[in-house]
PDB file of C-alpha atoms in Angstrom:
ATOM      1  CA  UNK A   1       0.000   0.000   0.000  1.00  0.00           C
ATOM      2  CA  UNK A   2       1.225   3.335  -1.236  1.00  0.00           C
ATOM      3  CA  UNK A   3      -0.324   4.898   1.628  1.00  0.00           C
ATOM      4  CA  UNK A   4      -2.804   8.126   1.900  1.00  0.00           C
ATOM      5  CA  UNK A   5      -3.161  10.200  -1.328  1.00  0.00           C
ATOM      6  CA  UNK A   6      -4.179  13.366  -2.738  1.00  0.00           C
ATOM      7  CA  UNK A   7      -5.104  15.179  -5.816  1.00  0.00           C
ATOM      8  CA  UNK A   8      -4.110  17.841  -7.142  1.00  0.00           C
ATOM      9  CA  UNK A   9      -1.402  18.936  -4.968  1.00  0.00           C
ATOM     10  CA  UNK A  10      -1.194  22.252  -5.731  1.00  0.00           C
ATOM     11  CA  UNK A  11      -4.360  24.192  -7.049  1.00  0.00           C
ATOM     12  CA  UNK A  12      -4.593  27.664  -8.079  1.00  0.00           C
ATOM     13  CA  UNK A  13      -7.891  29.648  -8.871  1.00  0.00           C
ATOM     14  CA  UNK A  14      -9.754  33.081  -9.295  1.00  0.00           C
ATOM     15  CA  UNK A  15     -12.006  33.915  -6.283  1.00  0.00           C
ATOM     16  CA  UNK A  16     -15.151  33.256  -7.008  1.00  0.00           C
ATOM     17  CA  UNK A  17     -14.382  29.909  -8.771  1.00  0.00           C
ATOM     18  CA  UNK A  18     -15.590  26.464  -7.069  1.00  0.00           C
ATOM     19  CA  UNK A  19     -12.756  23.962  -6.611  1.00  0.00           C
ATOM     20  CA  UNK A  20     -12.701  19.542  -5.830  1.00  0.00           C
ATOM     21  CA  UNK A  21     -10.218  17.980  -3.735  1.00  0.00           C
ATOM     22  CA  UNK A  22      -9.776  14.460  -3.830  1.00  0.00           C
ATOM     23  CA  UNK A  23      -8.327  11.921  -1.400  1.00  0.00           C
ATOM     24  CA  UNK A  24      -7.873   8.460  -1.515  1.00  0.00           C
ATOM     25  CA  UNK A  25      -7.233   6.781   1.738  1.00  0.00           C
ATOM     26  CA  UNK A  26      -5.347   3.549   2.918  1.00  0.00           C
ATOM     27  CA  UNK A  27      -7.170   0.824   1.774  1.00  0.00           C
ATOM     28  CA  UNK A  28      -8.657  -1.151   4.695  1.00  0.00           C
ATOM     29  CA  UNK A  29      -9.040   2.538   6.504  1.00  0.00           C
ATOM     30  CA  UNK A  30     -12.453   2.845   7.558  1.00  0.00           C
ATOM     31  CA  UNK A  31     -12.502   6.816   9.363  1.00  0.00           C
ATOM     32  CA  UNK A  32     -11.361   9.567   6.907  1.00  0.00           C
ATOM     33  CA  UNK A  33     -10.406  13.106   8.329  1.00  0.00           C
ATOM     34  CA  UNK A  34      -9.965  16.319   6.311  1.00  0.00           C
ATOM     35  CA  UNK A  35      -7.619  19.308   8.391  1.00  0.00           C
ATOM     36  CA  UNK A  36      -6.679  22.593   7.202  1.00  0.00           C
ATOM     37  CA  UNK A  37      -3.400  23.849   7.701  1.00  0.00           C
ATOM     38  CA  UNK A  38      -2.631  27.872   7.469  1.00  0.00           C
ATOM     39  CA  UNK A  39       1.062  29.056   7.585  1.00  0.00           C
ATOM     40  CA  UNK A  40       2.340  29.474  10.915  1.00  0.00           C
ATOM     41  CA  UNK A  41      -0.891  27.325  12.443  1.00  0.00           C
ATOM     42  CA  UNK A  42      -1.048  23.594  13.161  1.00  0.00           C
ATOM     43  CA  UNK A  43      -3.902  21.537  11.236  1.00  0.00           C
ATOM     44  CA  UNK A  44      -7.799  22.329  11.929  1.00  0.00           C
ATOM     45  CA  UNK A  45      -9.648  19.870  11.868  1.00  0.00           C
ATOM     46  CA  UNK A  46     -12.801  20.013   8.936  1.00  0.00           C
ATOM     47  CA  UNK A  47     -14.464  16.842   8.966  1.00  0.00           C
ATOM     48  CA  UNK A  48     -14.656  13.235   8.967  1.00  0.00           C
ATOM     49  CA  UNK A  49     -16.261  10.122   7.663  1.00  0.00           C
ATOM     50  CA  UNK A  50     -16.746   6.607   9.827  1.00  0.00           C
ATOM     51  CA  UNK A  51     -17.214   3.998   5.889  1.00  0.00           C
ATOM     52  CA  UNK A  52     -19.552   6.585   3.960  1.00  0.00           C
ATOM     53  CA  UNK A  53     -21.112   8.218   7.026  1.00  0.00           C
ATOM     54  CA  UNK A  54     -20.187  12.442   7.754  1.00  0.00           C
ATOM     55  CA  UNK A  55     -20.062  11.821  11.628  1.00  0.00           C
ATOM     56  CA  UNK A  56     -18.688  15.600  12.527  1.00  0.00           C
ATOM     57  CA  UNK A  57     -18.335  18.895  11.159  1.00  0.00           C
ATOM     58  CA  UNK A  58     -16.469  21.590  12.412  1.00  0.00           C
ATOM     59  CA  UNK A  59     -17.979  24.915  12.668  1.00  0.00           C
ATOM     60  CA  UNK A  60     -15.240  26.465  10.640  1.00  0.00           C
ATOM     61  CA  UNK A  61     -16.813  24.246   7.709  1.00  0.00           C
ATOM     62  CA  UNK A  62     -19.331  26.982   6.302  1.00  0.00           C
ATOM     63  CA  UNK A  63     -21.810  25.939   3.724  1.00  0.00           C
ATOM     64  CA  UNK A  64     -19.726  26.883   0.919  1.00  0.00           C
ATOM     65  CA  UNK A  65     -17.660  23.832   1.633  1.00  0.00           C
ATOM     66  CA  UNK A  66     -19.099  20.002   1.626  1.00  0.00           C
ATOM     67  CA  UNK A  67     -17.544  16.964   1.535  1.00  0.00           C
ATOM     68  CA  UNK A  68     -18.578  13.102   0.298  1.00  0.00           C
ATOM     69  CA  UNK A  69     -17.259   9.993   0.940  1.00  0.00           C
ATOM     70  CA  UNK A  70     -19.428   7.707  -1.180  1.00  0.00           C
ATOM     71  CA  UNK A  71     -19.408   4.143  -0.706  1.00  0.00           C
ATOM     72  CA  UNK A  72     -16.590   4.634   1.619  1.00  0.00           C
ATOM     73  CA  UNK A  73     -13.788   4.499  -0.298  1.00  0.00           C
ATOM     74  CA  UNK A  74     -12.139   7.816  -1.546  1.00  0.00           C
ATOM     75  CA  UNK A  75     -13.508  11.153  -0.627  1.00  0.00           C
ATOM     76  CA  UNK A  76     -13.694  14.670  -2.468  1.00  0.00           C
ATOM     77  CA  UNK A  77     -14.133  18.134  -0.131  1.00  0.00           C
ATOM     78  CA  UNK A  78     -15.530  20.604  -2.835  1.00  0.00           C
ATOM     79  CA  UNK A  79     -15.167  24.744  -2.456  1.00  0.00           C
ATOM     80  CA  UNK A  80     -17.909  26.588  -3.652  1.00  0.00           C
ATOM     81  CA  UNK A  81     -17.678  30.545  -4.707  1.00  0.00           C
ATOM     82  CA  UNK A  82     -13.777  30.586  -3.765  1.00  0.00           C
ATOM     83  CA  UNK A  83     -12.604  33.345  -1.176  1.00  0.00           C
ATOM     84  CA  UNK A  84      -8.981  34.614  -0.779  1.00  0.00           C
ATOM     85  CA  UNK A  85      -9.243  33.665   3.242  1.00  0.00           C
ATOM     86  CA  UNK A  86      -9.896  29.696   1.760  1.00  0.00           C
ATOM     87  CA  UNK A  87      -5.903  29.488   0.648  1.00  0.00           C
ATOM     88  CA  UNK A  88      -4.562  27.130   2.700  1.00  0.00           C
ATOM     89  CA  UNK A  89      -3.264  23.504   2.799  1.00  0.00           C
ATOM     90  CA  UNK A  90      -5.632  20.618   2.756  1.00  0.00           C
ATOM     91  CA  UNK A  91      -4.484  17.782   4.512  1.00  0.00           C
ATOM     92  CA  UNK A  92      -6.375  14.008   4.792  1.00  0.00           C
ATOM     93  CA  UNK A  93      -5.788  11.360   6.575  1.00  0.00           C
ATOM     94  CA  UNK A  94      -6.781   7.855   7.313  1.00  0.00           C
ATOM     95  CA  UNK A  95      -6.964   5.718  10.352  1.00  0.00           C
ATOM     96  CA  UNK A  96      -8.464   2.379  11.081  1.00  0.00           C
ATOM     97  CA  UNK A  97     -10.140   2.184  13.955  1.00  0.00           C
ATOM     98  CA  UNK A  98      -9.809  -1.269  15.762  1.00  0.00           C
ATOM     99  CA  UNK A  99      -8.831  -2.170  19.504  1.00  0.00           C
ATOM    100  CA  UNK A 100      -5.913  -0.157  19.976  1.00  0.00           C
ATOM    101  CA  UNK A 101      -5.374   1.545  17.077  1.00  0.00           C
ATOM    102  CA  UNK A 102      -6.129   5.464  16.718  1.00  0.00           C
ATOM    103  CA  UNK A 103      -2.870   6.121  14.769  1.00  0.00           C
ATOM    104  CA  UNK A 104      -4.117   8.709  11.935  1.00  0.00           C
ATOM    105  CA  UNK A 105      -1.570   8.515   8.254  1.00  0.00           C
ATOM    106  CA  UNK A 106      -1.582  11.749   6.443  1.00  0.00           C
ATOM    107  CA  UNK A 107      -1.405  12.337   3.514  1.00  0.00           C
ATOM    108  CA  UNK A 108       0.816  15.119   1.458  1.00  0.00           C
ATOM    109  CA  UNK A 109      -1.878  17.774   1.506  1.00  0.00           C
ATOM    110  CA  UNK A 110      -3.275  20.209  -1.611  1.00  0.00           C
ATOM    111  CA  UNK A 111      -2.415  23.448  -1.449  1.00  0.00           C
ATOM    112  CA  UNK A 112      -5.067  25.719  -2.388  1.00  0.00           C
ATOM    113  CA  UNK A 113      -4.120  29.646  -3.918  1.00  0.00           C
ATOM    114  CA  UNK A 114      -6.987  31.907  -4.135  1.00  0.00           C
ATOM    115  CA  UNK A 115      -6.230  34.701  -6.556  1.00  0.00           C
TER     116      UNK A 115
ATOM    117  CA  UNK B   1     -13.033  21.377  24.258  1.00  0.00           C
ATOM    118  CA  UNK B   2      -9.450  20.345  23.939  1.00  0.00           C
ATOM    119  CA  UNK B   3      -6.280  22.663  23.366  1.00  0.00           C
ATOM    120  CA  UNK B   4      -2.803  22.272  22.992  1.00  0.00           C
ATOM    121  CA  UNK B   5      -0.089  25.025  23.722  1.00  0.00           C
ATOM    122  CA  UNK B   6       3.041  24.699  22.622  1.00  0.00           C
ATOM    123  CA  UNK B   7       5.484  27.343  24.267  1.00  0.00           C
ATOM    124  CA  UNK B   8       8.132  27.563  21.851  1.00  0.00           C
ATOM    125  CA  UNK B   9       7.047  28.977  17.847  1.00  0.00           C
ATOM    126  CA  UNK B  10      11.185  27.831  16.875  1.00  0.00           C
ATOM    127  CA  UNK B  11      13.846  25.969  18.564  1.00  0.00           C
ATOM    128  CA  UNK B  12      17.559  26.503  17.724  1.00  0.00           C
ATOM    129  CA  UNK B  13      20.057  24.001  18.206  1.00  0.00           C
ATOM    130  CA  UNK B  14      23.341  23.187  17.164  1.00  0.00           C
ATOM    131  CA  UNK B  15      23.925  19.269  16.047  1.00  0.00           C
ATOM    132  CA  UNK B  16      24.516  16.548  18.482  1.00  0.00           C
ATOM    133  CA  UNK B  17      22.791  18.802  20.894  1.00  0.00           C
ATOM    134  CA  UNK B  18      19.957  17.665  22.817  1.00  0.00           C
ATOM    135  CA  UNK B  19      16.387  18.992  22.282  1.00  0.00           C
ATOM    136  CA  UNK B  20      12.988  19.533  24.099  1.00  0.00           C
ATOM    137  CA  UNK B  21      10.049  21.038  22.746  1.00  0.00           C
ATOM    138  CA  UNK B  22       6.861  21.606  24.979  1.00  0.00           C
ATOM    139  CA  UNK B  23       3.547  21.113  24.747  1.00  0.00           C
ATOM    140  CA  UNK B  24       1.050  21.565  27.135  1.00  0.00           C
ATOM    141  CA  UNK B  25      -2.704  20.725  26.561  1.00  0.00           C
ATOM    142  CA  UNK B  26      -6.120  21.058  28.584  1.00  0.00           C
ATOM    143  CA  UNK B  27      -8.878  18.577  28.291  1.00  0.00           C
ATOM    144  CA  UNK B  28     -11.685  18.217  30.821  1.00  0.00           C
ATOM    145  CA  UNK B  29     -12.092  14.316  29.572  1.00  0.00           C
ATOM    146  CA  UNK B  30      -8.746  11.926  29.534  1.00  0.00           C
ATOM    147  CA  UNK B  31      -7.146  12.349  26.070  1.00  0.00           C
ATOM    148  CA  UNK B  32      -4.580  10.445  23.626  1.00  0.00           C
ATOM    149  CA  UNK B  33      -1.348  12.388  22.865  1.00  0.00           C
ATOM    150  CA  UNK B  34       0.705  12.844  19.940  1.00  0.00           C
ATOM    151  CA  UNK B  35       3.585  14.103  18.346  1.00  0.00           C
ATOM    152  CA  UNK B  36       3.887  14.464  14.439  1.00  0.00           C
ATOM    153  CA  UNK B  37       6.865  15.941  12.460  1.00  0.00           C
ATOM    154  CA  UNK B  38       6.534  17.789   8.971  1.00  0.00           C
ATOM    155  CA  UNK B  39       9.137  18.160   6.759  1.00  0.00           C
ATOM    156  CA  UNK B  40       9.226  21.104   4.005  1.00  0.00           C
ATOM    157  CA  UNK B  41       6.381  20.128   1.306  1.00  0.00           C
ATOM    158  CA  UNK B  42       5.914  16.947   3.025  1.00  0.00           C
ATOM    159  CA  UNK B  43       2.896  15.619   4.928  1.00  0.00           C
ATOM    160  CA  UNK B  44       2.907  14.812   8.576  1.00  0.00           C
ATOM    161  CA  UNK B  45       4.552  11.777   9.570  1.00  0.00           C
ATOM    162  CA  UNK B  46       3.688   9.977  13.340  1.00  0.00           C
ATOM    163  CA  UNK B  47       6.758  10.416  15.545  1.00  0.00           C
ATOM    164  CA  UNK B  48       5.044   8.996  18.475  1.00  0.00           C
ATOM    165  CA  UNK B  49       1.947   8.266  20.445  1.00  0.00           C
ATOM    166  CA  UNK B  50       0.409   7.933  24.543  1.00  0.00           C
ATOM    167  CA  UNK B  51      -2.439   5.907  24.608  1.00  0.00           C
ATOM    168  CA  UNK B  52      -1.850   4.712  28.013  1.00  0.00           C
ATOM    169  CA  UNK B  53       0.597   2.417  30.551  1.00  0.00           C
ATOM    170  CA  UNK B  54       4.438   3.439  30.522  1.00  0.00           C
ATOM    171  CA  UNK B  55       4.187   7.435  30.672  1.00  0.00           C
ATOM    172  CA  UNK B  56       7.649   7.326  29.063  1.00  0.00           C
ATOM    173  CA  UNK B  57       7.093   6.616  25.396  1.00  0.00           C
ATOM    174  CA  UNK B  58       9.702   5.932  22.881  1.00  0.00           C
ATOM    175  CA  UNK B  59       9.229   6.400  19.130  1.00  0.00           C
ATOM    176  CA  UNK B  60      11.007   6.681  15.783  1.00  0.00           C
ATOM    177  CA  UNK B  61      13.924   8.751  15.091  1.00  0.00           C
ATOM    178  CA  UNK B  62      15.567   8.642  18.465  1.00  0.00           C
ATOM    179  CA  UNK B  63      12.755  10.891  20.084  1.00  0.00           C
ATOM    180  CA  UNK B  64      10.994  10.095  23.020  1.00  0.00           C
ATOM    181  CA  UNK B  65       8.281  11.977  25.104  1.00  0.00           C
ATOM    182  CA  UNK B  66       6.760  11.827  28.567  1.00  0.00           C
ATOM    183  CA  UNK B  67       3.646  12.177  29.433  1.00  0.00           C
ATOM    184  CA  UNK B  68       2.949  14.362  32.850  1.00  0.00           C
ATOM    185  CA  UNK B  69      -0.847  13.869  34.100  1.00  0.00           C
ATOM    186  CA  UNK B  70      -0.404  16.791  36.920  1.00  0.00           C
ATOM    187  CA  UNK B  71       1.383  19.250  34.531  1.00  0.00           C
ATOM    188  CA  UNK B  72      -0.649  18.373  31.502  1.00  0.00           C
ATOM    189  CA  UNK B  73       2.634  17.756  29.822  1.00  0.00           C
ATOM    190  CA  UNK B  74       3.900  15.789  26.990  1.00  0.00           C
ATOM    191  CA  UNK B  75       7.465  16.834  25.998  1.00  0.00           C
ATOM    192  CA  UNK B  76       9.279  15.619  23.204  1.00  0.00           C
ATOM    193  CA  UNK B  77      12.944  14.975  23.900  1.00  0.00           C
ATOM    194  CA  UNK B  78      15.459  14.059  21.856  1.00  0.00           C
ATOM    195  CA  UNK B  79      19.710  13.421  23.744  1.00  0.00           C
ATOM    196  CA  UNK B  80      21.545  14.179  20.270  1.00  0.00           C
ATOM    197  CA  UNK B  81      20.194  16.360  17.508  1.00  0.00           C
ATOM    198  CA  UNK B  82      21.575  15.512  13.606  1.00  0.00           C
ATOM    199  CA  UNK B  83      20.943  18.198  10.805  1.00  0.00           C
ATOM    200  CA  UNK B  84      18.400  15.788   9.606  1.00  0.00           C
ATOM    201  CA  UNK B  85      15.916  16.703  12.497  1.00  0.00           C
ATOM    202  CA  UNK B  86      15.585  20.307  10.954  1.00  0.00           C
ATOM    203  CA  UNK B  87      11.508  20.412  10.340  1.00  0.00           C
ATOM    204  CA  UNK B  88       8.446  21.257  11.960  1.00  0.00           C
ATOM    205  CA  UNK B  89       7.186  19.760  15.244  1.00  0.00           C
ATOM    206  CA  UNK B  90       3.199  19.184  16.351  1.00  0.00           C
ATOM    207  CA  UNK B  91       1.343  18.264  19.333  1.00  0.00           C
ATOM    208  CA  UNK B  92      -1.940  16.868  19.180  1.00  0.00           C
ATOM    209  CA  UNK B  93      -4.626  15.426  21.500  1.00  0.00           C
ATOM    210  CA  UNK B  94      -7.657  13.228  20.989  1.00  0.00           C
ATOM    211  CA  UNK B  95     -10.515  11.974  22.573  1.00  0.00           C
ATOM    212  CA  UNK B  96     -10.510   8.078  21.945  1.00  0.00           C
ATOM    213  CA  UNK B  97      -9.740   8.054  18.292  1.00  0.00           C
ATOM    214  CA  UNK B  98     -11.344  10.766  16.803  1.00  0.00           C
ATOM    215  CA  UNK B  99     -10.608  14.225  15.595  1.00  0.00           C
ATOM    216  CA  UNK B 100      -7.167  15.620  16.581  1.00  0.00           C
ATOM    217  CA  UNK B 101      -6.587  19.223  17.756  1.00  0.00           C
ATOM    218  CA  UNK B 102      -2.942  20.611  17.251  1.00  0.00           C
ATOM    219  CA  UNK B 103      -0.933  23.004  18.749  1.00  0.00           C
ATOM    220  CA  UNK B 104       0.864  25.776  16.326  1.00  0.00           C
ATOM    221  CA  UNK B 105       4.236  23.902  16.082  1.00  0.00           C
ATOM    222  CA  UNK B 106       7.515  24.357  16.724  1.00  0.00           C
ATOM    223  CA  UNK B 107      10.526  24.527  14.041  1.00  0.00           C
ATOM    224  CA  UNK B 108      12.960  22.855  14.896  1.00  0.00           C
ATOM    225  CA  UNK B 109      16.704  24.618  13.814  1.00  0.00           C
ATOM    226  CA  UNK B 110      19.465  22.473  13.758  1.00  0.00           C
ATOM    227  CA  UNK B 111      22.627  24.386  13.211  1.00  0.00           C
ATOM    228  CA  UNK B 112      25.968  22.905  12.131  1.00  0.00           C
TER     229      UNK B 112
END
């Protein structure tokens, strides 16, 4: 296994503009988390799925942004109506969550440039 | 809610030195603890982990981190610094496997 990956890894666009992330986890991972990381700041948490199922959203997720995670597999986090204050990198990771496992992989992020 | 504080924003060292960088968190439930390290364009890799038992916890890399229950402390240590070790340097709590909240981080100089 080639472990947690995302696409595109860099991403620039005009505000205004909607945008897709995509993120394709470990393969037996069943709990998928999206973070966003600002420079100078530690990851925020977004989001996360349990298979295909959103079980949290963090308030700083505003209703231009919604995420999917069909059939439990990979996931995309779409942007909608771009804003400069949305550049930032966006991390995922995977974990699998069984007995005493909580370890979460991450993957290498997309960095998103609002113009 | 959780939080994690960690009290240094950079760290300067010269090689073969040793290291700590603090972190200090607040929870009003008991809480996993972490430590991740990011390289430059580079996701976050796992250095370590407390889950529970031994509050002395070894991981990779030659770091190591204890866990302090009074101080709501989990340092990350590290006897001899190499060049290598130059990145960036996150705490992180969790309730019992689910979100994590991070500190700021702490960049980690290594100076020859």
């Amino acid at each position: 296994d080639t472990g947690v990956s995302q696409d595109p890894r860099h991403k620039i666009t005009k505000r205004g503009q909607n945008v897709t992330f995509r993120c394709d986890p470990i393969s037996e991972h069943n709990r998928l988390y999206w973070y966003r990381q600002t420079l100078g700041q530690g990851p925020e948490f977004l989001t996360y799925f349990q298979n295909e199922a959103q079980l949290e959203k963090s308030r700083l997720l505003s209703d231009r942004f919604s995420a999917e995670r069909p059939k439990g597999s990979f996931s995309t986090l779409e942007i909608q109506r771009t804003e400069q204050g949305d550049s930032a990198m966006y991390l995922c990771a995977s974990s699998l969550v069984q007995g005493s496992s909580y370890e979460q992989y991450f993957g290498p992020g997309t960095r998103l440039t609002v113009t | 809610a959780q939080s994690v504080t960690q009290l240094d924003s950079q760290v300067p060292v010269f090689e073969e030195a040793p290291v700590e960088l603090r972190c200090n968190y607040s929870s009003s439930v008991s809480v996993y603890l972490f430590w991740y390290v990011q390289y430059p364009n580079q996701g976050l890799q796992l250095l370590l982990k407390y889950l529970s038992g031994s509050t002395l916890v070894k991981g990779i890399n030659g770091f190591e981190a204890e866990f302090n229950k009074s101080q709501t402390s989990f340092h990350l240590r590290k006897p001899s610094v190499h060049i290598s070790d130059t990145a960036e340097y996150f705490c992180a709590v969790s309730e019992k496997g689910n979100k994590l909240v991070f500190g700021a981080g702490t960049i980690l100089r290594v100076k020859s």
